[in-house]
mmCIF file of C-alpha atoms and ligand atoms in Angstrom:
data_model
loop_
_atom_site.group_PDB
_atom_site.id
_atom_site.type_symbol
_atom_site.label_atom_id
_atom_site.label_comp_id
_atom_site.label_asym_id
_atom_site.label_seq_id
_atom_site.Cartn_x
_atom_site.Cartn_y
_atom_site.Cartn_z
ATOM 1 C CA UNK Y 1 24.209 -185.782 -51.292
ATOM 2 C CA UNK Y 2 21.301 -183.362 -51.395
ATOM 3 C CA UNK Y 3 19.049 -183.010 -48.378
ATOM 4 C CA UNK Y 4 15.929 -182.804 -50.538
ATOM 5 C CA UNK Y 5 13.842 -185.927 -49.981
ATOM 6 C CA UNK Y 6 13.392 -188.112 -53.051
ATOM 7 C CA UNK Y 7 9.931 -187.575 -54.464
ATOM 8 C CA UNK Y 8 8.504 -189.430 -57.430
ATOM 9 C CA UNK Y 9 6.669 -187.348 -60.047
ATOM 10 C CA UNK Y 10 3.025 -187.550 -61.046
ATOM 11 C CA UNK Y 11 3.270 -190.120 -63.829
ATOM 12 C CA UNK Y 12 5.745 -192.961 -63.706
ATOM 13 C CA UNK Y 13 6.276 -196.129 -65.640
ATOM 14 C CA UNK Y 14 7.810 -199.220 -64.128
ATOM 15 C CA UNK Y 15 9.858 -201.061 -66.719
ATOM 16 C CA UNK Y 16 11.338 -204.520 -66.497
ATOM 17 C CA UNK Y 17 14.484 -205.410 -68.370
ATOM 18 C CA UNK Y 18 15.166 -209.053 -67.647
ATOM 19 C CA UNK Y 19 18.441 -209.307 -69.570
ATOM 20 C CA UNK Y 20 19.603 -205.712 -69.025
ATOM 21 C CA UNK Y 21 19.870 -204.952 -72.752
ATOM 22 C CA UNK Y 22 16.822 -202.732 -73.302
ATOM 23 C CA UNK Y 23 17.192 -199.820 -70.893
ATOM 24 C CA UNK Y 24 18.080 -197.414 -73.676
ATOM 25 C CA UNK Y 25 15.196 -198.561 -75.898
ATOM 26 C CA UNK Y 26 12.824 -198.225 -72.924
ATOM 27 C CA UNK Y 27 14.099 -194.792 -71.981
ATOM 28 C CA UNK Y 28 13.633 -193.701 -75.611
ATOM 29 C CA UNK Y 29 9.864 -194.147 -75.097
ATOM 30 C CA UNK Y 30 9.931 -191.777 -72.070
ATOM 31 C CA UNK Y 31 12.074 -189.368 -74.043
ATOM 32 C CA UNK Y 32 9.542 -189.346 -76.901
ATOM 33 C CA UNK Y 33 6.796 -188.470 -74.379
ATOM 34 C CA UNK Y 34 8.961 -185.746 -72.868
ATOM 35 C CA UNK Y 35 9.428 -184.195 -76.294
ATOM 36 C CA UNK Y 36 5.640 -184.008 -76.492
ATOM 37 C CA UNK Y 37 5.546 -182.229 -73.137
ATOM 38 C CA UNK Y 38 4.610 -185.074 -70.760
ATOM 39 C CA UNK Y 39 7.113 -186.230 -68.177
ATOM 40 C CA UNK Y 40 6.963 -189.947 -67.459
ATOM 41 C CA UNK Y 41 9.413 -190.925 -64.735
ATOM 42 C CA UNK Y 42 11.191 -194.136 -65.716
ATOM 43 C CA UNK Y 43 11.469 -196.713 -62.937
ATOM 44 C CA UNK Y 44 13.419 -199.855 -63.691
ATOM 45 C CA UNK Y 45 12.000 -202.718 -61.695
ATOM 46 C CA UNK Y 46 13.201 -206.264 -61.225
ATOM 47 C CA UNK Y 47 11.997 -208.564 -58.495
ATOM 48 C CA UNK Y 48 14.065 -210.852 -56.360
ATOM 49 C CA UNK Y 49 12.300 -213.775 -58.058
ATOM 50 C CA UNK Y 50 13.436 -212.562 -61.504
ATOM 51 C CA UNK Y 51 17.002 -212.035 -60.355
ATOM 52 C CA UNK Y 52 17.009 -215.573 -58.950
ATOM 53 C CA UNK Y 53 15.569 -217.140 -62.099
ATOM 54 C CA UNK Y 54 17.984 -215.278 -64.359
ATOM 55 C CA UNK Y 55 20.977 -215.427 -62.052
ATOM 56 C CA UNK Y 56 21.555 -211.669 -62.078
ATOM 57 C CA UNK Y 57 22.262 -209.113 -59.364
ATOM 58 C CA UNK Y 58 20.591 -205.707 -58.801
ATOM 59 C CA UNK Y 59 23.920 -204.008 -59.580
ATOM 60 C CA UNK Y 60 23.460 -205.029 -63.238
ATOM 61 C CA UNK Y 61 20.086 -203.230 -63.371
ATOM 62 C CA UNK Y 62 21.715 -200.116 -61.910
ATOM 63 C CA UNK Y 63 24.569 -200.234 -64.422
ATOM 64 C CA UNK Y 64 22.180 -200.636 -67.374
ATOM 65 C CA UNK Y 65 19.895 -197.817 -66.197
ATOM 66 C CA UNK Y 66 22.761 -195.403 -65.535
ATOM 67 C CA UNK Y 67 24.315 -196.173 -68.916
ATOM 68 C CA UNK Y 68 21.013 -195.560 -70.738
ATOM 69 C CA UNK Y 69 20.449 -192.281 -68.906
ATOM 70 C CA UNK Y 70 23.915 -191.146 -69.855
ATOM 71 C CA UNK Y 71 23.667 -192.288 -73.467
ATOM 72 C CA UNK Y 72 20.344 -190.506 -74.093
ATOM 73 C CA UNK Y 73 21.147 -187.434 -71.993
ATOM 74 C CA UNK Y 74 18.110 -187.948 -69.723
ATOM 75 C CA UNK Y 75 18.274 -185.193 -67.115
ATOM 76 C CA UNK Y 76 14.970 -185.768 -65.274
ATOM 77 C CA UNK Y 77 14.655 -188.148 -62.308
ATOM 78 C CA UNK Y 78 14.666 -191.922 -62.692
ATOM 79 C CA UNK Y 79 14.500 -194.718 -60.151
ATOM 80 C CA UNK Y 80 15.460 -198.326 -59.526
ATOM 81 C CA UNK Y 81 12.732 -200.390 -57.907
ATOM 82 C CA UNK Y 82 13.546 -203.271 -55.592
ATOM 83 C CA UNK Y 83 10.375 -205.008 -56.671
ATOM 84 C CA UNK Y 84 8.388 -207.214 -54.295
ATOM 85 C CA UNK Y 85 10.933 -207.370 -51.508
ATOM 86 C CA UNK Y 86 10.503 -208.328 -47.877
ATOM 87 C CA UNK Y 87 12.778 -208.462 -44.847
ATOM 88 C CA UNK Y 88 14.416 -211.659 -46.116
ATOM 89 C CA UNK Y 89 15.189 -210.386 -49.609
ATOM 90 C CA UNK Y 90 15.750 -206.647 -49.333
ATOM 91 C CA UNK Y 91 19.437 -206.568 -48.455
ATOM 92 C CA UNK Y 92 20.840 -207.310 -51.904
ATOM 93 C CA UNK Y 93 18.919 -204.244 -53.207
ATOM 94 C CA UNK Y 94 19.615 -201.706 -50.489
ATOM 95 C CA UNK Y 95 22.827 -200.360 -51.979
ATOM 96 C CA UNK Y 96 21.597 -199.761 -55.534
ATOM 97 C CA UNK Y 97 17.830 -199.203 -55.330
ATOM 98 C CA UNK Y 98 16.038 -195.955 -54.488
ATOM 99 C CA UNK Y 99 12.461 -197.244 -54.826
ATOM 100 C CA UNK Y 100 11.293 -200.183 -52.731
ATOM 101 C CA UNK Y 101 8.130 -202.180 -53.335
ATOM 102 C CA UNK Y 102 7.519 -203.613 -49.893
ATOM 103 C CA UNK Y 103 5.403 -206.711 -50.528
ATOM 104 C CA UNK Y 104 3.341 -207.724 -47.525
ATOM 105 C CA UNK Y 105 0.682 -209.768 -49.335
ATOM 106 C CA UNK Y 106 1.763 -212.935 -47.502
ATOM 107 C CA UNK Y 107 0.910 -211.286 -44.174
ATOM 108 C CA UNK Y 108 -2.652 -210.372 -45.143
ATOM 109 C CA UNK Y 109 -5.168 -212.379 -43.166
ATOM 110 C CA UNK Y 110 -2.563 -213.491 -40.668
ATOM 111 C CA UNK Y 111 -4.429 -212.235 -37.635
ATOM 112 C CA UNK Y 112 -3.031 -209.225 -35.816
ATOM 113 C CA UNK Y 113 -2.875 -209.058 -32.016
ATOM 114 C CA UNK Y 114 -6.421 -208.412 -30.728
ATOM 115 C CA UNK Y 115 -5.058 -205.649 -28.484
ATOM 116 C CA UNK Y 116 -3.464 -203.918 -31.463
ATOM 117 C CA UNK Y 117 -6.719 -204.167 -33.408
ATOM 118 C CA UNK Y 118 -8.667 -202.699 -30.506
ATOM 119 C CA UNK Y 119 -6.156 -199.883 -30.055
ATOM 120 C CA UNK Y 120 -6.356 -199.109 -33.782
ATOM 121 C CA UNK Y 121 -10.148 -198.898 -33.824
ATOM 122 C CA UNK Y 122 -10.160 -196.844 -30.595
ATOM 123 C CA UNK Y 123 -7.699 -194.433 -32.185
ATOM 124 C CA UNK Y 124 -9.854 -194.061 -35.316
ATOM 125 C CA UNK Y 125 -13.466 -193.293 -34.446
ATOM 126 C CA UNK Y 126 -13.629 -191.351 -37.743
ATOM 127 C CA UNK Y 127 -13.532 -194.680 -39.608
ATOM 128 C CA UNK Y 128 -16.832 -195.787 -38.059
ATOM 129 C CA UNK Y 129 -20.215 -194.568 -39.310
ATOM 130 C CA UNK Y 130 -21.018 -192.671 -42.490
ATOM 131 C CA UNK Y 131 -17.823 -191.417 -44.118
ATOM 132 C CA UNK Y 132 -18.310 -188.821 -46.816
ATOM 133 C CA UNK Y 133 -15.436 -188.511 -49.269
ATOM 134 C CA UNK Y 134 -15.120 -185.783 -51.856
ATOM 135 C CA UNK Y 135 -15.848 -187.267 -55.280
ATOM 136 C CA UNK Y 136 -17.841 -190.291 -54.057
ATOM 137 C CA UNK Y 137 -21.632 -189.879 -54.205
ATOM 138 C CA UNK Y 138 -22.674 -192.391 -51.595
ATOM 139 C CA UNK Y 139 -20.852 -192.263 -48.245
ATOM 140 C CA UNK Y 140 -19.098 -195.389 -46.972
ATOM 141 C CA UNK Y 141 -21.123 -196.770 -44.090
ATOM 142 C CA UNK Y 142 -19.112 -198.862 -41.716
ATOM 143 C CA UNK Y 143 -19.730 -200.319 -38.296
ATOM 144 C CA UNK Y 144 -17.115 -200.732 -35.597
ATOM 145 C CA UNK Y 145 -17.218 -204.460 -36.332
ATOM 146 C CA UNK Y 146 -16.413 -203.779 -40.021
ATOM 147 C CA UNK Y 147 -13.377 -201.698 -39.102
ATOM 148 C CA UNK Y 148 -12.280 -204.331 -36.570
ATOM 149 C CA UNK Y 149 -12.555 -207.035 -39.225
ATOM 150 C CA UNK Y 150 -10.565 -205.015 -41.763
ATOM 151 C CA UNK Y 151 -7.940 -204.050 -39.199
ATOM 152 C CA UNK Y 152 -7.604 -207.663 -38.063
ATOM 153 C CA UNK Y 153 -7.021 -208.674 -41.678
ATOM 154 C CA UNK Y 154 -4.467 -206.019 -42.629
ATOM 155 C CA UNK Y 155 -2.806 -204.725 -39.470
ATOM 156 C CA UNK Y 156 -0.126 -207.396 -39.285
ATOM 157 C CA UNK Y 157 0.748 -206.785 -42.950
ATOM 158 C CA UNK Y 158 1.075 -203.055 -42.299
ATOM 159 C CA UNK Y 159 3.211 -203.689 -39.207
ATOM 160 C CA UNK Y 160 5.465 -205.904 -41.331
ATOM 161 C CA UNK Y 161 5.735 -203.110 -43.919
ATOM 162 C CA UNK Y 162 6.827 -200.820 -41.092
ATOM 163 C CA UNK Y 163 9.601 -203.256 -40.138
ATOM 164 C CA UNK Y 164 10.863 -203.442 -43.711
ATOM 165 C CA UNK Y 165 10.609 -199.669 -44.164
ATOM 166 C CA UNK Y 166 12.612 -198.993 -40.993
ATOM 167 C CA UNK Y 167 15.190 -201.598 -42.008
ATOM 168 C CA UNK Y 168 15.756 -199.794 -45.331
ATOM 169 C CA UNK Y 169 15.654 -196.322 -43.741
ATOM 170 C CA UNK Y 170 18.313 -197.355 -41.209
ATOM 171 C CA UNK Y 171 20.706 -198.047 -44.082
ATOM 172 C CA UNK Y 172 19.736 -195.437 -46.680
ATOM 173 C CA UNK Y 173 18.340 -192.680 -44.483
ATOM 174 C CA UNK Y 174 14.803 -191.292 -44.312
ATOM 175 C CA UNK Y 175 13.812 -189.522 -47.522
ATOM 176 C CA UNK Y 176 16.543 -191.219 -49.546
ATOM 177 C CA UNK Y 177 14.159 -193.647 -51.253
ATOM 178 C CA UNK Y 178 10.576 -193.937 -52.478
ATOM 179 C CA UNK Y 179 8.593 -196.498 -50.462
ATOM 180 C CA UNK Y 180 5.704 -198.429 -51.992
ATOM 181 C CA UNK Y 181 3.556 -200.997 -50.208
ATOM 182 C CA UNK Y 182 2.116 -203.758 -52.394
ATOM 183 C CA UNK Y 183 -0.784 -206.040 -51.568
ATOM 184 C CA UNK Y 184 -1.554 -207.208 -55.096
ATOM 185 C CA UNK Y 185 -0.279 -210.771 -54.966
ATOM 186 C CA UNK Y 186 -3.140 -212.114 -52.896
ATOM 187 C CA UNK Y 187 -6.479 -213.848 -53.498
ATOM 188 C CA UNK Y 188 -9.114 -211.165 -53.114
ATOM 189 C CA UNK Y 189 -9.101 -207.498 -54.148
ATOM 190 C CA UNK Y 190 -9.136 -204.755 -51.536
ATOM 191 C CA UNK Y 191 -12.262 -202.600 -51.641
ATOM 192 C CA UNK Y 192 -12.050 -198.788 -51.407
ATOM 193 C CA UNK Y 193 -13.341 -198.795 -47.775
ATOM 194 C CA UNK Y 194 -10.654 -201.346 -46.930
ATOM 195 C CA UNK Y 195 -8.044 -199.165 -48.639
ATOM 196 C CA UNK Y 196 -9.022 -196.288 -46.343
ATOM 197 C CA UNK Y 197 -8.432 -198.423 -43.256
ATOM 198 C CA UNK Y 198 -5.145 -199.685 -44.680
ATOM 199 C CA UNK Y 199 -3.922 -196.133 -45.359
ATOM 200 C CA UNK Y 200 -4.850 -195.029 -41.837
ATOM 201 C CA UNK Y 201 -2.843 -197.953 -40.489
ATOM 202 C CA UNK Y 202 0.120 -197.168 -42.747
ATOM 203 C CA UNK Y 203 0.109 -193.568 -41.513
ATOM 204 C CA UNK Y 204 0.003 -194.817 -37.902
ATOM 205 C CA UNK Y 205 2.951 -197.071 -38.668
ATOM 206 C CA UNK Y 206 4.876 -194.031 -39.912
ATOM 207 C CA UNK Y 207 5.615 -195.303 -43.413
ATOM 208 C CA UNK Y 208 5.667 -192.302 -45.795
ATOM 209 C CA UNK Y 209 4.498 -194.290 -48.820
ATOM 210 C CA UNK Y 210 4.424 -192.497 -52.153
ATOM 211 C CA UNK Y 211 2.742 -195.343 -54.018
ATOM 212 C CA UNK Y 212 0.343 -198.094 -52.968
ATOM 213 C CA UNK Y 213 -0.442 -201.204 -54.974
ATOM 214 C CA UNK Y 214 -3.741 -202.732 -53.979
ATOM 215 C CA UNK Y 215 -5.180 -205.731 -55.748
ATOM 216 C CA UNK Y 216 -7.825 -204.411 -58.104
ATOM 217 C CA UNK Y 217 -10.959 -206.214 -59.150
ATOM 218 C CA UNK Y 218 -10.608 -208.468 -62.221
ATOM 219 C CA UNK Y 219 -7.743 -210.510 -63.627
ATOM 220 C CA UNK Y 220 -4.358 -208.952 -64.348
ATOM 221 C CA UNK Y 221 -2.741 -211.834 -66.169
ATOM 222 C CA UNK Y 222 0.831 -211.510 -67.337
ATOM 223 C CA UNK Y 223 1.344 -210.017 -70.768
ATOM 224 C CA UNK Y 224 -2.293 -210.058 -71.886
ATOM 225 C CA UNK Y 225 -5.324 -207.816 -71.607
ATOM 226 C CA UNK Y 226 -7.468 -207.254 -68.527
ATOM 227 C CA UNK Y 227 -10.300 -209.693 -67.893
ATOM 228 C CA UNK Y 228 -13.125 -208.469 -65.706
ATOM 229 C CA UNK Y 229 -15.987 -206.068 -65.248
ATOM 230 C CA UNK Y 230 -14.840 -202.797 -66.843
ATOM 231 C CA UNK Y 231 -17.530 -200.667 -65.196
ATOM 232 C CA UNK Y 232 -16.744 -202.055 -61.757
ATOM 233 C CA UNK Y 233 -13.036 -201.528 -62.293
ATOM 234 C CA UNK Y 234 -13.614 -197.910 -63.283
ATOM 235 C CA UNK Y 235 -15.866 -197.252 -60.279
ATOM 236 C CA UNK Y 236 -13.390 -198.773 -57.838
ATOM 237 C CA UNK Y 237 -10.383 -197.064 -59.425
ATOM 238 C CA UNK Y 238 -12.139 -193.692 -59.115
ATOM 239 C CA UNK Y 239 -13.143 -194.449 -55.518
ATOM 240 C CA UNK Y 240 -9.563 -195.477 -54.701
ATOM 241 C CA UNK Y 241 -8.323 -192.100 -55.987
ATOM 242 C CA UNK Y 242 -10.823 -190.324 -53.723
ATOM 243 C CA UNK Y 243 -9.783 -192.488 -50.775
ATOM 244 C CA UNK Y 244 -6.137 -191.591 -51.368
ATOM 245 C CA UNK Y 245 -6.846 -187.855 -51.636
ATOM 246 C CA UNK Y 246 -8.826 -188.086 -48.398
ATOM 247 C CA UNK Y 247 -6.177 -190.105 -46.567
ATOM 248 C CA UNK Y 248 -3.427 -187.690 -47.597
ATOM 249 C CA UNK Y 249 -5.294 -184.860 -45.880
ATOM 250 C CA UNK Y 250 -6.711 -186.812 -42.968
ATOM 251 C CA UNK Y 251 -3.612 -188.791 -42.020
ATOM 252 C CA UNK Y 252 -0.763 -186.644 -43.295
ATOM 253 C CA UNK Y 253 0.534 -189.127 -45.852
ATOM 254 C CA UNK Y 254 2.839 -187.707 -48.576
ATOM 255 C CA UNK Y 255 0.965 -185.313 -50.877
ATOM 256 C CA UNK Y 256 2.143 -187.158 -53.987
ATOM 257 C CA UNK Y 257 0.783 -190.540 -52.810
ATOM 258 C CA UNK Y 258 -0.646 -192.372 -55.829
ATOM 259 C CA UNK Y 259 -1.876 -195.749 -56.966
ATOM 260 C CA UNK Y 260 0.530 -198.269 -58.402
ATOM 261 C CA UNK Y 261 -0.962 -200.630 -60.979
ATOM 262 C CA UNK Y 262 0.991 -203.879 -60.943
ATOM 263 C CA UNK Y 263 1.027 -206.177 -63.969
ATOM 264 C CA UNK Y 264 -0.123 -202.982 -65.659
ATOM 265 C CA UNK Y 265 1.380 -203.701 -69.048
ATOM 266 C CA UNK Y 266 -0.919 -204.801 -71.834
ATOM 267 C CA UNK Y 267 -4.133 -204.019 -69.932
ATOM 268 C CA UNK Y 268 -5.371 -202.063 -72.932
ATOM 269 C CA UNK Y 269 -9.085 -202.320 -72.173
ATOM 270 C CA UNK Y 270 -8.774 -200.481 -68.832
ATOM 271 C CA UNK Y 271 -6.436 -197.725 -70.038
ATOM 272 C CA UNK Y 272 -9.317 -195.457 -71.140
ATOM 273 C CA UNK Y 273 -10.870 -195.792 -67.655
ATOM 274 C CA UNK Y 274 -7.547 -195.053 -65.940
ATOM 275 C CA UNK Y 275 -6.960 -192.085 -68.206
ATOM 276 C CA UNK Y 276 -10.453 -190.659 -67.533
ATOM 277 C CA UNK Y 277 -10.042 -191.114 -63.777
ATOM 278 C CA UNK Y 278 -6.613 -189.438 -63.665
ATOM 279 C CA UNK Y 279 -7.944 -186.460 -65.609
ATOM 280 C CA UNK Y 280 -11.083 -186.213 -63.495
ATOM 281 C CA UNK Y 281 -9.208 -186.221 -60.182
ATOM 282 C CA UNK Y 282 -5.975 -184.586 -61.308
ATOM 283 C CA UNK Y 283 -4.261 -187.674 -59.932
ATOM 284 C CA UNK Y 284 -0.972 -189.331 -60.763
ATOM 285 C CA UNK Y 285 -0.284 -193.026 -61.210
ATOM 286 C CA UNK Y 286 2.528 -195.539 -61.333
ATOM 287 C CA UNK Y 287 2.012 -198.230 -63.950
ATOM 288 C CA UNK Y 288 4.290 -201.183 -63.538
ATOM 289 C CA UNK Y 289 5.098 -203.123 -66.662
ATOM 290 C CA UNK Y 290 7.351 -206.113 -66.650
ATOM 291 C CA UNK Y 291 7.480 -208.982 -69.080
ATOM 292 C CA UNK Y 292 6.118 -206.909 -71.932
ATOM 293 C CA UNK Y 293 9.667 -205.821 -72.798
ATOM 294 C CA UNK Y 294 10.970 -209.390 -72.768
ATOM 295 C CA UNK Y 295 8.170 -210.343 -75.175
ATOM 296 C CA UNK Y 296 9.249 -207.518 -77.480
ATOM 297 C CA UNK Y 297 12.787 -208.887 -77.439
ATOM 298 C CA UNK Y 298 11.495 -212.224 -78.710
ATOM 299 C CA UNK Y 299 9.341 -210.406 -81.278
ATOM 300 C CA UNK Y 300 12.428 -208.452 -82.372
ATOM 301 C CA UNK Y 301 14.406 -211.666 -82.791
ATOM 302 C CA UNK Y 302 11.615 -213.258 -84.813
ATOM 303 C CA UNK Y 303 11.152 -210.175 -86.968
ATOM 304 C CA UNK Y 304 14.869 -210.126 -87.810
ATOM 305 C CA UNK Y 305 14.507 -213.560 -89.439
ATOM 306 C CA UNK Y 306 17.435 -215.959 -89.941
ATOM 307 C CA UNK Y 307 19.231 -216.932 -86.746
ATOM 308 C CA UNK Y 308 17.026 -214.568 -84.708
ATOM 309 C CA UNK Y 309 13.840 -216.279 -85.867
ATOM 310 C CA UNK Y 310 15.421 -219.697 -85.314
ATOM 311 C CA UNK Y 311 16.269 -218.755 -81.729
ATOM 312 C CA UNK Y 312 12.744 -217.438 -81.114
ATOM 313 C CA UNK Y 313 11.357 -220.788 -82.314
ATOM 314 C CA UNK Y 314 13.787 -222.640 -80.076
ATOM 315 C CA UNK Y 315 12.579 -220.572 -77.096
ATOM 316 C CA UNK Y 316 8.987 -221.528 -77.906
ATOM 317 C CA UNK Y 317 9.823 -225.236 -78.266
ATOM 318 C CA UNK Y 318 11.776 -225.292 -74.997
ATOM 319 C CA UNK Y 319 9.074 -223.358 -73.163
ATOM 320 C CA UNK Y 320 6.456 -225.773 -74.467
ATOM 321 C CA UNK Y 321 8.352 -228.814 -73.251
ATOM 322 C CA UNK Y 322 8.988 -227.278 -69.793
ATOM 323 C CA UNK Y 323 5.580 -225.678 -69.461
ATOM 324 C CA UNK Y 324 4.666 -227.014 -66.010
ATOM 325 C CA UNK Y 325 7.930 -225.920 -64.420
ATOM 326 C CA UNK Y 326 7.807 -222.476 -66.058
ATOM 327 C CA UNK Y 327 4.164 -221.809 -65.230
ATOM 328 C CA UNK Y 328 4.369 -222.936 -61.611
ATOM 329 C CA UNK Y 329 5.712 -219.676 -60.059
ATOM 330 C CA UNK Y 330 3.135 -217.678 -62.052
ATOM 331 C CA UNK Y 331 0.173 -220.046 -61.710
ATOM 332 C CA UNK Y 332 -2.167 -217.434 -60.228
ATOM 333 C CA UNK Y 333 -1.472 -214.802 -62.907
ATOM 334 C CA UNK Y 334 -1.717 -216.773 -66.157
ATOM 335 C CA UNK Y 335 -4.573 -218.551 -67.922
ATOM 336 C CA UNK Y 336 -3.139 -220.715 -70.684
ATOM 337 C CA UNK Y 337 -5.444 -222.871 -72.793
ATOM 338 C CA UNK Y 338 -3.053 -225.675 -73.644
ATOM 339 C CA UNK Y 339 -5.239 -226.922 -76.477
ATOM 340 C CA UNK Y 340 -4.545 -223.655 -78.295
ATOM 341 C CA UNK Y 341 -0.758 -223.941 -78.162
ATOM 342 C CA UNK Y 342 0.550 -225.163 -81.528
ATOM 343 C CA UNK Y 343 3.093 -228.010 -81.566
ATOM 344 C CA UNK Y 344 6.753 -227.012 -81.809
ATOM 345 C CA UNK Y 345 6.933 -228.651 -85.246
ATOM 346 C CA UNK Y 346 4.160 -226.369 -86.501
ATOM 347 C CA UNK Y 347 5.830 -223.228 -85.162
ATOM 348 C CA UNK Y 348 9.142 -224.365 -86.636
ATOM 349 C CA UNK Y 349 7.573 -223.988 -90.064
ATOM 350 C CA UNK Y 350 6.413 -220.418 -89.434
ATOM 351 C CA UNK Y 351 7.636 -217.317 -91.233
ATOM 352 C CA UNK Y 352 8.716 -214.205 -89.349
ATOM 353 C CA UNK Y 353 5.318 -212.712 -90.062
ATOM 354 C CA UNK Y 354 3.470 -215.698 -88.586
ATOM 355 C CA UNK Y 355 5.606 -215.786 -85.437
ATOM 356 C CA UNK Y 356 5.459 -212.029 -84.881
ATOM 357 C CA UNK Y 357 1.720 -212.005 -85.614
ATOM 358 C CA UNK Y 358 1.078 -214.694 -82.999
ATOM 359 C CA UNK Y 359 3.163 -212.981 -80.325
ATOM 360 C CA UNK Y 360 2.684 -209.251 -80.796
ATOM 361 C CA UNK Y 361 -0.169 -207.861 -78.666
ATOM 362 C CA UNK Y 362 -2.444 -206.812 -81.495
ATOM 363 C CA UNK Y 363 -5.832 -208.307 -80.722
ATOM 364 C CA UNK Y 364 -7.129 -207.300 -84.153
ATOM 365 C CA UNK Y 365 -4.585 -209.510 -85.896
ATOM 366 C CA UNK Y 366 -6.172 -212.933 -86.585
ATOM 367 C CA UNK Y 367 -2.745 -214.536 -86.034
ATOM 368 C CA UNK Y 368 -2.568 -213.232 -82.422
ATOM 369 C CA UNK Y 369 -2.481 -216.028 -79.823
ATOM 370 C CA UNK Y 370 -2.769 -214.988 -76.158
ATOM 371 C CA UNK Y 371 -1.775 -218.505 -75.044
ATOM 372 C CA UNK Y 372 1.541 -218.384 -76.866
ATOM 373 C CA UNK Y 373 2.090 -214.901 -75.459
ATOM 374 C CA UNK Y 374 1.577 -216.052 -71.876
ATOM 375 C CA UNK Y 375 3.749 -219.127 -72.333
ATOM 376 C CA UNK Y 376 6.645 -217.076 -73.731
ATOM 377 C CA UNK Y 377 6.031 -214.517 -70.979
ATOM 378 C CA UNK Y 378 6.854 -217.081 -68.294
ATOM 379 C CA UNK Y 379 9.508 -218.674 -70.525
ATOM 380 C CA UNK Y 380 12.335 -216.204 -69.919
ATOM 381 C CA UNK Y 381 14.137 -218.870 -67.925
ATOM 382 C CA UNK Y 382 14.723 -220.678 -71.225
ATOM 383 C CA UNK Y 383 16.606 -217.643 -72.573
ATOM 384 C CA UNK Y 384 18.475 -217.305 -69.284
ATOM 385 C CA UNK Y 385 19.667 -220.903 -69.707
ATOM 386 C CA UNK Y 386 20.841 -220.152 -73.239
ATOM 387 C CA UNK Y 387 23.146 -217.567 -71.668
ATOM 388 C CA UNK Y 388 25.600 -215.915 -74.101
ATOM 389 C CA UNK Y 389 23.885 -217.521 -77.106
ATOM 390 C CA UNK Y 390 20.736 -215.529 -76.315
ATOM 391 C CA UNK Y 391 22.607 -212.310 -75.547
ATOM 392 C CA UNK Y 392 24.591 -212.535 -78.791
ATOM 393 C CA UNK Y 393 21.378 -212.739 -80.824
ATOM 394 C CA UNK Y 394 20.023 -209.734 -78.893
ATOM 395 C CA UNK Y 395 23.060 -207.816 -80.079
ATOM 396 C CA UNK Y 396 22.848 -209.151 -83.639
ATOM 397 C CA UNK Y 397 19.154 -208.177 -83.843
ATOM 398 C CA UNK Y 398 19.593 -204.885 -81.966
ATOM 399 C CA UNK Y 399 17.693 -202.717 -84.420
ATOM 400 C CA UNK Y 400 14.507 -204.788 -84.520
ATOM 401 C CA UNK Y 401 14.536 -205.580 -80.768
ATOM 402 C CA UNK Y 402 15.018 -201.929 -79.776
ATOM 403 C CA UNK Y 403 12.412 -200.701 -82.264
ATOM 404 C CA UNK Y 404 9.818 -203.132 -80.914
ATOM 405 C CA UNK Y 405 10.642 -202.379 -77.259
ATOM 406 C CA UNK Y 406 10.343 -198.609 -77.762
ATOM 407 C CA UNK Y 407 7.287 -198.852 -79.993
ATOM 408 C CA UNK Y 408 5.430 -201.128 -77.590
ATOM 409 C CA UNK Y 409 5.993 -198.864 -74.585
ATOM 410 C CA UNK Y 410 5.274 -195.664 -76.455
ATOM 411 C CA UNK Y 411 2.421 -196.587 -78.823
ATOM 412 C CA UNK Y 412 0.576 -199.199 -76.802
ATOM 413 C CA UNK Y 413 1.225 -197.973 -73.240
ATOM 414 C CA UNK Y 414 2.324 -194.345 -72.867
ATOM 415 C CA UNK Y 415 0.086 -192.952 -75.630
ATOM 416 C CA UNK Y 416 -3.258 -194.373 -74.476
ATOM 417 C CA UNK Y 417 -2.479 -193.722 -70.812
ATOM 418 C CA UNK Y 418 -0.793 -190.344 -70.794
ATOM 419 C CA UNK Y 419 -0.716 -188.514 -74.129
HETATM 420 ZN ZN1 ZN V 1 3.094 -206.832 -58.184
#
């Protein structure tokens, strides 16, 4: 084992592979970027929730990733992300993962000890008053009461992150994994001034995070485009980058600390803003995609026609009839207009072209239906229940599934963001 600490590179792409059949097709997208001179670090992520729904174990993600790396001769770093874990769920990942997304969103707004809040604010007089950050025109102006309020809201969450971090470090060793702290699965976005307070607290807690996932302004629904104020997003994203650069210097956080954009797949309308901001600040980013690959599998099945198309239709029909159950765990990150979901009988009459057109994320195609896309996105449990029947079709339709998985990541994600 080398003594060099594990450090994640400037640009990285989180990739979900629900059924552990697409790692090679996903890696092919990173390889295509590498051939063009841009290194995108592949990070395979799968949350505890996904493993539970599918009935898989993190060892299967590790096996699939290692096999893909070997098959394609990938020699650059790659990681396995224990996605959205906490103290209760981390243990099944500790052996195989080397990237940990420590999710403390549930602890936000649980009030911290008043004494701890006071000690924090006393320790950080630099957070009170006018704070000038390189790259931001107007200084942040904060009162002691503002900092107290922010600390009271986030300190307990940061302390919890410290507990989880130390739990992992005790097993794996310091420097043997990339820690991320995520606060995205909560109600309200964190503002750039709040992010500064949070980073100061994380540094105090001694967690050497390399990526941080705040909740950004606007809606990051699963599998579909961003909905929100583009100008505000761009302003806040730029400010967040300046906050991070400042916090790295001021609080001694790791020099490669970068933003992590969760539910980052398919957010095509904000990619130009992200790209501009990264170039302007020379910053890196981690973009986490997830269900977009599963959607491409279904597209690949449908495109193959025959039994593949029939299975894709069956998935839609099943998802439609179990909609409430499937949507429930994702209620806050989907917006499905039920009136715009065609009946199963209608979809059963569709050609490959109609099905693919409805599902593929091409907003210029008049057949595209964001409601179907979101329903199938949360419908992977249906395929999990099909078990070997689903996996056999994945194998039978390998060419079209792999082509769609690679093409989606490369053309619609990597190209507009990084190339
Ligand atoms: Zn997330």
